[in-house]
mmCIF file of C-alpha atoms and ligand atoms in Angstrom:
data_model
loop_
_atom_site.group_PDB
_atom_site.id
_atom_site.type_symbol
_atom_site.label_atom_id
_atom_site.label_comp_id
_atom_site.label_asym_id
_atom_site.label_seq_id
_atom_site.Cartn_x
_atom_site.Cartn_y
_atom_site.Cartn_z
ATOM 1 C CA MET A 31 -22.755 38.972 18.295
ATOM 2 C CA ALA A 32 -20.443 39.004 21.282
ATOM 3 C CA GLN A 33 -22.066 39.245 24.702
ATOM 4 C CA THR A 34 -21.856 42.671 26.378
ATOM 5 C CA PRO A 35 -19.599 42.386 29.456
ATOM 6 C CA THR A 36 -20.898 43.476 32.830
ATOM 7 C CA VAL A 37 -19.335 45.589 35.555
ATOM 8 C CA LYS A 38 -19.934 44.824 39.234
ATOM 9 C CA LEU A 39 -21.322 47.715 41.250
ATOM 10 C CA ASN A 40 -20.396 48.335 44.893
ATOM 11 C CA ASP A 41 -23.737 46.838 46.002
ATOM 12 C CA GLY A 42 -23.007 43.526 44.269
ATOM 13 C CA TYR A 43 -25.264 43.976 41.231
ATOM 14 C CA ASP A 44 -23.995 43.722 37.659
ATOM 15 C CA ILE A 45 -24.551 46.389 35.012
ATOM 16 C CA PRO A 46 -24.003 45.808 31.264
ATOM 17 C CA GLN A 47 -20.995 47.982 30.418
ATOM 18 C CA LEU A 48 -22.521 49.193 27.146
ATOM 19 C CA GLY A 49 -26.088 50.392 26.759
ATOM 20 C CA TYR A 50 -28.309 52.703 24.779
ATOM 21 C CA GLY A 51 -28.915 56.288 25.958
ATOM 22 C CA VAL A 52 -32.054 58.061 24.814
ATOM 23 C CA PHE A 53 -31.341 61.734 25.567
ATOM 24 C CA LYS A 54 -32.930 63.768 22.735
ATOM 25 C CA VAL A 55 -34.634 60.761 21.205
ATOM 26 C CA PRO A 56 -38.025 62.357 20.398
ATOM 27 C CA PRO A 57 -40.853 60.819 22.448
ATOM 28 C CA ALA A 58 -42.742 59.781 19.300
ATOM 29 C CA GLU A 59 -39.674 57.914 18.013
ATOM 30 C CA THR A 60 -38.597 56.326 21.264
ATOM 31 C CA GLU A 61 -40.600 53.114 21.164
ATOM 32 C CA ARG A 62 -39.291 52.351 17.668
ATOM 33 C CA ALA A 63 -35.691 53.275 18.504
ATOM 34 C CA VAL A 64 -35.603 51.309 21.780
ATOM 35 C CA SER A 65 -37.300 48.328 20.115
ATOM 36 C CA GLU A 66 -34.582 48.352 17.464
ATOM 37 C CA ALA A 67 -31.898 48.643 20.122
ATOM 38 C CA LEU A 68 -33.329 45.627 21.959
ATOM 39 C CA GLU A 69 -33.570 43.713 18.662
ATOM 40 C CA VAL A 70 -29.928 44.303 17.802
ATOM 41 C CA GLY A 71 -28.875 43.194 21.270
ATOM 42 C CA TYR A 72 -28.811 46.098 23.744
ATOM 43 C CA ARG A 73 -30.040 45.165 27.217
ATOM 44 C CA HIS A 74 -29.248 48.373 29.115
ATOM 45 C CA ILE A 75 -31.278 51.554 28.537
ATOM 46 C CA ASP A 76 -30.434 54.952 30.060
ATOM 47 C CA THR A 77 -33.313 57.431 30.225
ATOM 48 C CA ALA A 78 -34.431 60.243 32.565
ATOM 49 C CA ALA A 79 -37.691 61.863 33.603
ATOM 50 C CA ILE A 80 -36.598 65.109 31.919
ATOM 51 C CA TYR A 81 -36.078 63.372 28.543
ATOM 52 C CA GLY A 82 -39.867 63.030 28.283
ATOM 53 C CA ASN A 83 -39.572 59.620 26.658
ATOM 54 C CA GLU A 84 -39.939 57.116 29.519
ATOM 55 C CA GLU A 85 -43.331 56.046 28.103
ATOM 56 C CA GLY A 86 -41.709 55.049 24.825
ATOM 57 C CA VAL A 87 -39.041 53.097 26.693
ATOM 58 C CA GLY A 88 -41.775 51.343 28.687
ATOM 59 C CA ALA A 89 -43.738 50.498 25.551
ATOM 60 C CA ALA A 90 -40.658 49.017 23.883
ATOM 61 C CA ILE A 91 -39.824 46.941 26.956
ATOM 62 C CA ALA A 92 -43.388 45.635 27.154
ATOM 63 C CA ALA A 93 -43.407 44.740 23.455
ATOM 64 C CA SER A 94 -39.991 43.090 23.541
ATOM 65 C CA GLY A 95 -41.017 39.892 25.275
ATOM 66 C CA LEU A 96 -37.725 40.021 27.186
ATOM 67 C CA GLY A 97 -37.728 38.946 30.824
ATOM 68 C CA ARG A 98 -37.342 41.647 33.443
ATOM 69 C CA ASP A 99 -34.070 40.172 34.659
ATOM 70 C CA GLU A 100 -32.623 40.321 31.136
ATOM 71 C CA LEU A 101 -32.865 44.115 31.147
ATOM 72 C CA PHE A 102 -31.084 46.908 32.994
ATOM 73 C CA ILE A 103 -33.092 50.148 33.124
ATOM 74 C CA THR A 104 -31.826 53.468 34.500
ATOM 75 C CA THR A 105 -33.815 56.645 35.010
ATOM 76 C CA LYS A 106 -33.115 59.888 36.877
ATOM 77 C CA LEU A 107 -34.670 62.290 39.372
ATOM 78 C CA TRP A 108 -35.056 65.778 37.902
ATOM 79 C CA ASN A 109 -33.733 68.901 39.615
ATOM 80 C CA ASP A 110 -37.039 70.389 40.747
ATOM 81 C CA ARG A 111 -38.011 67.269 42.688
ATOM 82 C CA HIS A 112 -35.297 66.989 45.341
ATOM 83 C CA ASP A 113 -37.280 68.453 48.243
ATOM 84 C CA GLY A 114 -39.575 66.856 50.816
ATOM 85 C CA ASP A 115 -41.044 63.561 49.662
ATOM 86 C CA GLU A 116 -40.969 64.619 45.998
ATOM 87 C CA PRO A 117 -38.404 61.971 45.041
ATOM 88 C CA ARG A 118 -40.876 59.248 46.008
ATOM 89 C CA ALA A 119 -43.626 60.822 43.871
ATOM 90 C CA ALA A 120 -41.161 61.291 41.007
ATOM 91 C CA ILE A 121 -40.007 57.669 40.973
ATOM 92 C CA ALA A 122 -43.606 56.478 41.153
ATOM 93 C CA GLU A 123 -44.384 58.510 38.025
ATOM 94 C CA SER A 124 -41.306 57.204 36.232
ATOM 95 C CA LEU A 125 -42.149 53.600 37.119
ATOM 96 C CA GLU A 126 -45.672 54.000 35.840
ATOM 97 C CA LYS A 127 -44.407 55.365 32.515
ATOM 98 C CA LEU A 128 -41.776 52.646 32.267
ATOM 99 C CA ARG A 129 -44.389 50.013 33.251
ATOM 100 C CA LEU A 130 -41.999 48.634 35.856
ATOM 101 C CA ASP A 131 -42.217 48.040 39.589
ATOM 102 C CA ARG A 132 -38.589 48.949 40.112
ATOM 103 C CA VAL A 133 -35.700 50.411 38.147
ATOM 104 C CA ASP A 134 -32.255 48.844 38.170
ATOM 105 C CA LEU A 135 -30.561 52.181 38.774
ATOM 106 C CA TYR A 136 -31.964 55.521 39.915
ATOM 107 C CA LEU A 137 -29.801 58.640 39.781
ATOM 108 C CA VAL A 138 -29.901 62.161 41.174
ATOM 109 C CA HIS A 139 -29.565 63.877 37.778
ATOM 110 C CA TRP A 140 -27.690 67.054 38.862
ATOM 111 C CA PRO A 141 -26.582 68.242 42.300
ATOM 112 C CA THR A 142 -28.050 71.761 41.757
ATOM 113 C CA PRO A 143 -25.657 73.210 44.350
ATOM 114 C CA ALA A 144 -27.332 76.637 44.472
ATOM 115 C CA ARG A 145 -30.445 74.950 45.852
ATOM 116 C CA ASP A 146 -28.366 73.141 48.485
ATOM 117 C CA ASN A 147 -30.699 70.142 48.599
ATOM 118 C CA TYR A 148 -28.657 67.360 47.020
ATOM 119 C CA VAL A 149 -27.886 65.745 50.384
ATOM 120 C CA HIS A 150 -31.611 65.509 51.053
ATOM 121 C CA ALA A 151 -32.176 64.067 47.565
ATOM 122 C CA TRP A 152 -29.530 61.436 48.246
ATOM 123 C CA GLU A 153 -31.079 60.538 51.619
ATOM 124 C CA LYS A 154 -34.374 60.033 49.783
ATOM 125 C CA LEU A 155 -32.763 57.779 47.189
ATOM 126 C CA VAL A 156 -31.432 55.625 50.008
ATOM 127 C CA GLU A 157 -35.041 55.282 51.254
ATOM 128 C CA LEU A 158 -36.287 54.441 47.752
ATOM 129 C CA ARG A 159 -33.718 51.690 47.504
ATOM 130 C CA GLU A 160 -34.774 50.346 50.895
ATOM 131 C CA ALA A 161 -38.390 50.400 49.678
ATOM 132 C CA GLY A 162 -37.408 48.262 46.663
ATOM 133 C CA LEU A 163 -38.277 50.900 44.062
ATOM 134 C CA ALA A 164 -34.678 51.132 42.835
ATOM 135 C CA ARG A 165 -32.308 48.191 43.049
ATOM 136 C CA SER A 166 -29.170 50.359 42.856
ATOM 137 C CA ILE A 167 -28.785 54.100 43.399
ATOM 138 C CA GLY A 168 -26.255 56.599 42.180
ATOM 139 C CA VAL A 169 -25.682 60.168 41.126
ATOM 140 C CA SER A 170 -24.913 62.150 38.005
ATOM 141 C CA ASN A 171 -22.848 65.289 37.439
ATOM 142 C CA HIS A 172 -21.547 65.281 41.019
ATOM 143 C CA LEU A 173 -18.163 66.915 41.621
ATOM 144 C CA VAL A 174 -15.825 65.615 44.336
ATOM 145 C CA PRO A 175 -17.099 68.016 47.054
ATOM 146 C CA HIS A 176 -20.687 66.909 46.323
ATOM 147 C CA LEU A 177 -19.689 63.267 46.513
ATOM 148 C CA GLU A 178 -17.826 63.778 49.764
ATOM 149 C CA LYS A 179 -20.774 65.591 51.295
ATOM 150 C CA ILE A 180 -23.408 62.958 50.455
ATOM 151 C CA VAL A 181 -21.206 60.111 51.660
ATOM 152 C CA ALA A 182 -20.358 61.921 54.899
ATOM 153 C CA ALA A 183 -24.053 62.599 55.547
ATOM 154 C CA THR A 184 -25.366 59.094 54.859
ATOM 155 C CA GLY A 185 -22.478 56.638 54.884
ATOM 156 C CA VAL A 186 -23.891 55.387 51.560
ATOM 157 C CA VAL A 187 -21.502 55.493 48.605
ATOM 158 C CA PRO A 188 -23.253 55.885 45.219
ATOM 159 C CA ALA A 189 -22.942 52.920 42.878
ATOM 160 C CA VAL A 190 -22.135 55.212 39.943
ATOM 161 C CA ASN A 191 -21.453 58.815 39.021
ATOM 162 C CA GLN A 192 -22.646 59.573 35.484
ATOM 163 C CA ILE A 193 -20.576 62.472 34.135
ATOM 164 C CA GLU A 194 -19.641 64.131 30.855
ATOM 165 C CA LEU A 195 -16.563 62.234 29.744
ATOM 166 C CA HIS A 196 -14.863 61.831 26.357
ATOM 167 C CA PRO A 197 -11.264 62.082 25.134
ATOM 168 C CA ALA A 198 -11.039 65.896 25.262
ATOM 169 C CA TYR A 199 -12.674 66.032 28.713
ATOM 170 C CA GLN A 200 -11.590 63.242 31.027
ATOM 171 C CA GLN A 201 -12.452 64.663 34.470
ATOM 172 C CA ARG A 202 -9.515 62.936 36.199
ATOM 173 C CA GLU A 203 -10.185 64.441 39.618
ATOM 174 C CA ILE A 204 -13.575 62.727 39.659
ATOM 175 C CA THR A 205 -12.428 59.463 38.079
ATOM 176 C CA ASP A 206 -9.550 59.208 40.579
ATOM 177 C CA TRP A 207 -11.934 59.806 43.491
ATOM 178 C CA ALA A 208 -14.353 57.249 42.081
ATOM 179 C CA ALA A 209 -11.656 54.619 41.675
ATOM 180 C CA ALA A 210 -10.464 55.182 45.245
ATOM 181 C CA ASN A 211 -13.993 54.980 46.645
ATOM 182 C CA GLY A 212 -15.539 52.119 44.670
ATOM 183 C CA VAL A 213 -17.801 54.264 42.481
ATOM 184 C CA LYS A 214 -18.176 53.264 38.813
ATOM 185 C CA ILE A 215 -18.025 55.986 36.216
ATOM 186 C CA GLU A 216 -20.658 56.235 33.507
ATOM 187 C CA SER A 217 -19.483 58.436 30.609
ATOM 188 C CA TRP A 218 -22.191 60.619 29.146
ATOM 189 C CA GLY A 219 -21.572 62.270 25.806
ATOM 190 C CA PRO A 220 -19.043 59.473 25.172
ATOM 191 C CA LEU A 221 -18.663 60.578 21.548
ATOM 192 C CA GLY A 222 -18.387 64.232 22.540
ATOM 193 C CA GLN A 223 -21.995 64.682 21.387
ATOM 194 C CA GLY A 224 -20.597 65.282 17.903
ATOM 195 C CA LYS A 225 -19.498 68.766 19.026
ATOM 196 C CA TYR A 226 -15.817 68.581 18.044
ATOM 197 C CA ASP A 227 -13.798 66.674 15.509
ATOM 198 C CA LEU A 228 -13.184 63.660 17.716
ATOM 199 C CA PHE A 229 -13.326 61.165 14.868
ATOM 200 C CA GLY A 230 -10.744 63.057 12.809
ATOM 201 C CA ALA A 231 -8.269 63.344 15.696
ATOM 202 C CA GLU A 232 -5.077 61.474 14.878
ATOM 203 C CA PRO A 233 -5.007 59.050 17.867
ATOM 204 C CA VAL A 234 -8.622 58.038 17.217
ATOM 205 C CA ALA A 235 -8.319 57.788 13.443
ATOM 206 C CA ALA A 236 -5.058 55.813 13.713
ATOM 207 C CA ALA A 237 -6.482 53.351 16.246
ATOM 208 C CA ALA A 238 -9.593 52.854 14.121
ATOM 209 C CA ALA A 239 -7.537 52.230 10.976
ATOM 210 C CA ALA A 240 -5.190 49.834 12.761
ATOM 211 C CA HIS A 241 -8.099 47.613 13.802
ATOM 212 C CA GLY A 242 -10.324 48.004 10.737
ATOM 213 C CA LYS A 243 -12.959 49.717 12.876
ATOM 214 C CA THR A 244 -14.735 53.085 12.710
ATOM 215 C CA PRO A 245 -13.540 56.041 14.806
ATOM 216 C CA ALA A 246 -16.729 55.815 16.894
ATOM 217 C CA GLN A 247 -15.922 52.188 17.670
ATOM 218 C CA ALA A 248 -12.339 53.088 18.627
ATOM 219 C CA VAL A 249 -13.594 55.758 21.043
ATOM 220 C CA LEU A 250 -16.160 53.418 22.598
ATOM 221 C CA ARG A 251 -13.450 50.787 22.965
ATOM 222 C CA TRP A 252 -11.289 53.363 24.798
ATOM 223 C CA HIS A 253 -14.115 53.996 27.306
ATOM 224 C CA LEU A 254 -14.607 50.274 27.859
ATOM 225 C CA GLN A 255 -10.890 49.625 28.396
ATOM 226 C CA LYS A 256 -10.766 52.514 30.884
ATOM 227 C CA GLY A 257 -13.492 50.683 32.836
ATOM 228 C CA PHE A 258 -16.196 53.247 32.109
ATOM 229 C CA ILE A 259 -19.828 52.364 31.420
ATOM 230 C CA VAL A 260 -21.176 53.909 28.174
ATOM 231 C CA PHE A 261 -24.505 54.297 26.368
ATOM 232 C CA PRO A 262 -24.022 56.165 23.081
ATOM 233 C CA LYS A 263 -27.101 57.638 21.489
ATOM 234 C CA SER A 264 -28.256 57.181 17.917
ATOM 235 C CA VAL A 265 -31.645 56.740 16.295
ATOM 236 C CA ARG A 266 -30.208 54.922 13.279
ATOM 237 C CA ARG A 267 -30.252 51.152 13.282
ATOM 238 C CA GLU A 268 -26.906 50.803 11.507
ATOM 239 C CA ARG A 269 -25.243 53.028 14.107
ATOM 240 C CA LEU A 270 -26.906 51.161 16.946
ATOM 241 C CA GLN A 271 -25.325 48.034 15.501
ATOM 242 C CA GLU A 272 -21.974 49.705 14.901
ATOM 243 C CA ASN A 273 -21.814 51.003 18.477
ATOM 244 C CA LEU A 274 -22.508 47.543 19.878
ATOM 245 C CA ASP A 275 -19.953 45.851 17.648
ATOM 246 C CA VAL A 276 -16.953 46.700 19.817
ATOM 247 C CA PHE A 277 -16.166 43.441 21.577
ATOM 248 C CA ASP A 278 -14.046 41.747 18.921
ATOM 249 C CA PHE A 279 -10.941 43.941 19.156
ATOM 250 C CA GLU A 280 -8.729 45.563 21.768
ATOM 251 C CA LEU A 281 -6.754 48.793 21.664
ATOM 252 C CA THR A 282 -3.093 48.442 22.556
ATOM 253 C CA ASP A 283 -1.722 50.188 25.644
ATOM 254 C CA THR A 284 -0.028 52.676 23.292
ATOM 255 C CA GLU A 285 -3.283 53.461 21.517
ATOM 256 C CA VAL A 286 -5.081 53.941 24.847
ATOM 257 C CA ALA A 287 -2.269 56.223 26.060
ATOM 258 C CA ALA A 288 -2.466 58.317 22.866
ATOM 259 C CA ILE A 289 -6.208 58.872 23.420
ATOM 260 C CA ASP A 290 -5.543 59.586 27.122
ATOM 261 C CA ALA A 291 -3.232 62.377 25.964
ATOM 262 C CA MET A 292 -6.127 64.112 24.157
ATOM 263 C CA ASP A 293 -7.468 65.439 27.498
ATOM 264 C CA GLN A 294 -7.537 69.240 27.332
ATOM 265 C CA PRO A 295 -5.916 71.091 30.233
ATOM 266 C CA GLY A 296 -8.137 72.894 32.704
ATOM 267 C CA GLY A 297 -11.304 71.176 31.564
ATOM 268 C CA ALA A 298 -11.238 73.101 28.271
ATOM 269 C CA GLY A 299 -12.676 70.137 26.362
ATOM 270 C CA ARG A 300 -16.071 70.288 28.068
ATOM 271 C CA VAL A 301 -18.898 70.464 25.506
ATOM 272 C CA SER A 302 -21.943 70.762 27.762
ATOM 273 C CA SER A 303 -23.087 72.309 31.047
ATOM 274 C CA HIS A 304 -20.959 72.547 34.187
ATOM 275 C CA PRO A 305 -22.655 71.147 37.330
ATOM 276 C CA ASP A 306 -22.264 74.458 39.184
ATOM 277 C CA GLU A 307 -24.309 76.200 36.467
ATOM 278 C CA VAL A 308 -27.292 73.832 36.490
ATOM 279 C CA ASN A 309 -29.772 74.671 39.220
HETATM 280 P P1 NAD B 646 -23.080 61.019 22.476
HETATM 281 O O1 NAD B 646 -21.674 61.347 22.729
HETATM 282 O O2 NAD B 646 -23.572 59.615 22.634
HETATM 283 O O3 NAD B 646 -23.357 61.571 21.028
HETATM 284 C C1 NAD B 646 -24.524 61.315 20.355
HETATM 285 C C2 NAD B 646 -24.332 61.812 18.930
HETATM 286 O O4 NAD B 646 -23.316 61.029 18.301
HETATM 287 C C3 NAD B 646 -25.618 61.580 18.163
HETATM 288 O O5 NAD B 646 -26.061 62.838 17.733
HETATM 289 C C4 NAD B 646 -25.263 60.714 17.007
HETATM 290 O O6 NAD B 646 -25.614 61.325 15.803
HETATM 291 C C5 NAD B 646 -23.763 60.592 17.023
HETATM 292 N N1 NAD B 646 -23.375 59.179 16.845
HETATM 293 C C6 NAD B 646 -23.782 58.116 17.576
HETATM 294 N N2 NAD B 646 -23.208 56.998 17.128
HETATM 295 C C7 NAD B 646 -22.411 57.357 16.109
HETATM 296 C C8 NAD B 646 -21.546 56.628 15.236
HETATM 297 N N3 NAD B 646 -21.402 55.321 15.353
HETATM 298 N N4 NAD B 646 -20.863 57.318 14.291
HETATM 299 C C9 NAD B 646 -21.009 58.652 14.167
HETATM 300 N N5 NAD B 646 -21.809 59.394 14.962
HETATM 301 C C10 NAD B 646 -22.497 58.748 15.908
HETATM 302 O O7 NAD B 646 -23.952 62.016 23.374
HETATM 303 P P2 NAD B 646 -25.212 61.933 24.303
HETATM 304 O O8 NAD B 646 -26.398 61.388 23.585
HETATM 305 O O9 NAD B 646 -25.348 63.269 24.906
HETATM 306 O O10 NAD B 646 -24.782 60.927 25.455
HETATM 307 C C11 NAD B 646 -25.161 59.568 25.496
HETATM 308 C C12 NAD B 646 -26.173 59.334 26.586
HETATM 309 O O11 NAD B 646 -25.686 59.847 27.848
HETATM 310 C C13 NAD B 646 -27.488 60.086 26.415
HETATM 311 O O12 NAD B 646 -28.323 59.525 25.444
HETATM 312 C C14 NAD B 646 -28.039 60.021 27.803
HETATM 313 O O13 NAD B 646 -28.578 58.731 28.078
HETATM 314 C C15 NAD B 646 -26.782 60.252 28.631
HETATM 315 N N6 NAD B 646 -26.624 61.685 29.023
HETATM 316 C C16 NAD B 646 -26.703 62.004 30.337
HETATM 317 C C17 NAD B 646 -26.557 63.312 30.762
HETATM 318 C C18 NAD B 646 -26.625 63.632 32.216
HETATM 319 O O14 NAD B 646 -26.670 64.818 32.582
HETATM 320 N N7 NAD B 646 -26.639 62.647 33.091
HETATM 321 C C19 NAD B 646 -26.340 64.342 29.819
HETATM 322 C C20 NAD B 646 -26.262 63.995 28.480
HETATM 323 C C21 NAD B 646 -26.391 62.667 28.094
#
């Protein structure tokens, strides 16, 4: 199996560019699924307090026998815990469930703009990093005005912004801002969450056929070649393996451009919630 490449974050730490995301993995299945992911070679796990499955992730890590520095673990601060010193209590709870003394990456899950407390949440994450509870810090679902506001308030640029991103919904305003400001993009819903016929789309199907790969592998390869970090979700071992088996081929510039052209105008390809609506 080819080694997963890493991406360097703006704080100097490396993150494996491909990982395993456990959104909607049922808590009772999480230990088994994460153990299988670690067995087949994943070393980066993306979870969140709201997923309710951090305990299963922690149990799988503990059972794996892998060294702490071989793993990259991300979790996220939920929306109702931005205020006061709640972020510190929230990360303490997450760390206990994960059986860790620090996470590799801690994210503000949504900006919840109607609550107008995302700047405070970001200030708190800076403190948590200084306290050694999170090695790197970042945000999720932040639009450009949110990003500009937190950077202006703190002078601290997030290491990543984790956003919905797949061929029909490419969020170029945010990816351009991120590239100009040294923020890495993590694509959530990289396979469109199975909510549209991504795998049957001509540019994807043609690229897959040309390389003897599956459409899912062609799409993941597109994310990787765009420089995005991805962590597709599956609970099936053969798909976990398939999604990791994407380092032995390369899409041509023409194939990448054809998938680039699948972006829907005006953000019409979005399949999940808009950050302004989540509060
Ligand atoms: P995804 O695009 O990874 O889609 C997952 C679906 O694709 C699964 O239902 C699975 O059945 C299917 N699938 C996976 N591999 C496949 C394959 N090889 N062939 C065919 N079908 C396949 O969507 P996601 O799970 O929403 O996103 C991935 C991760 O992103 C999540 O697990 C989570 O860690 C993260 N996420 C973050 C946020 C956020 O707000 N920050 C929101 C959603 C997801």
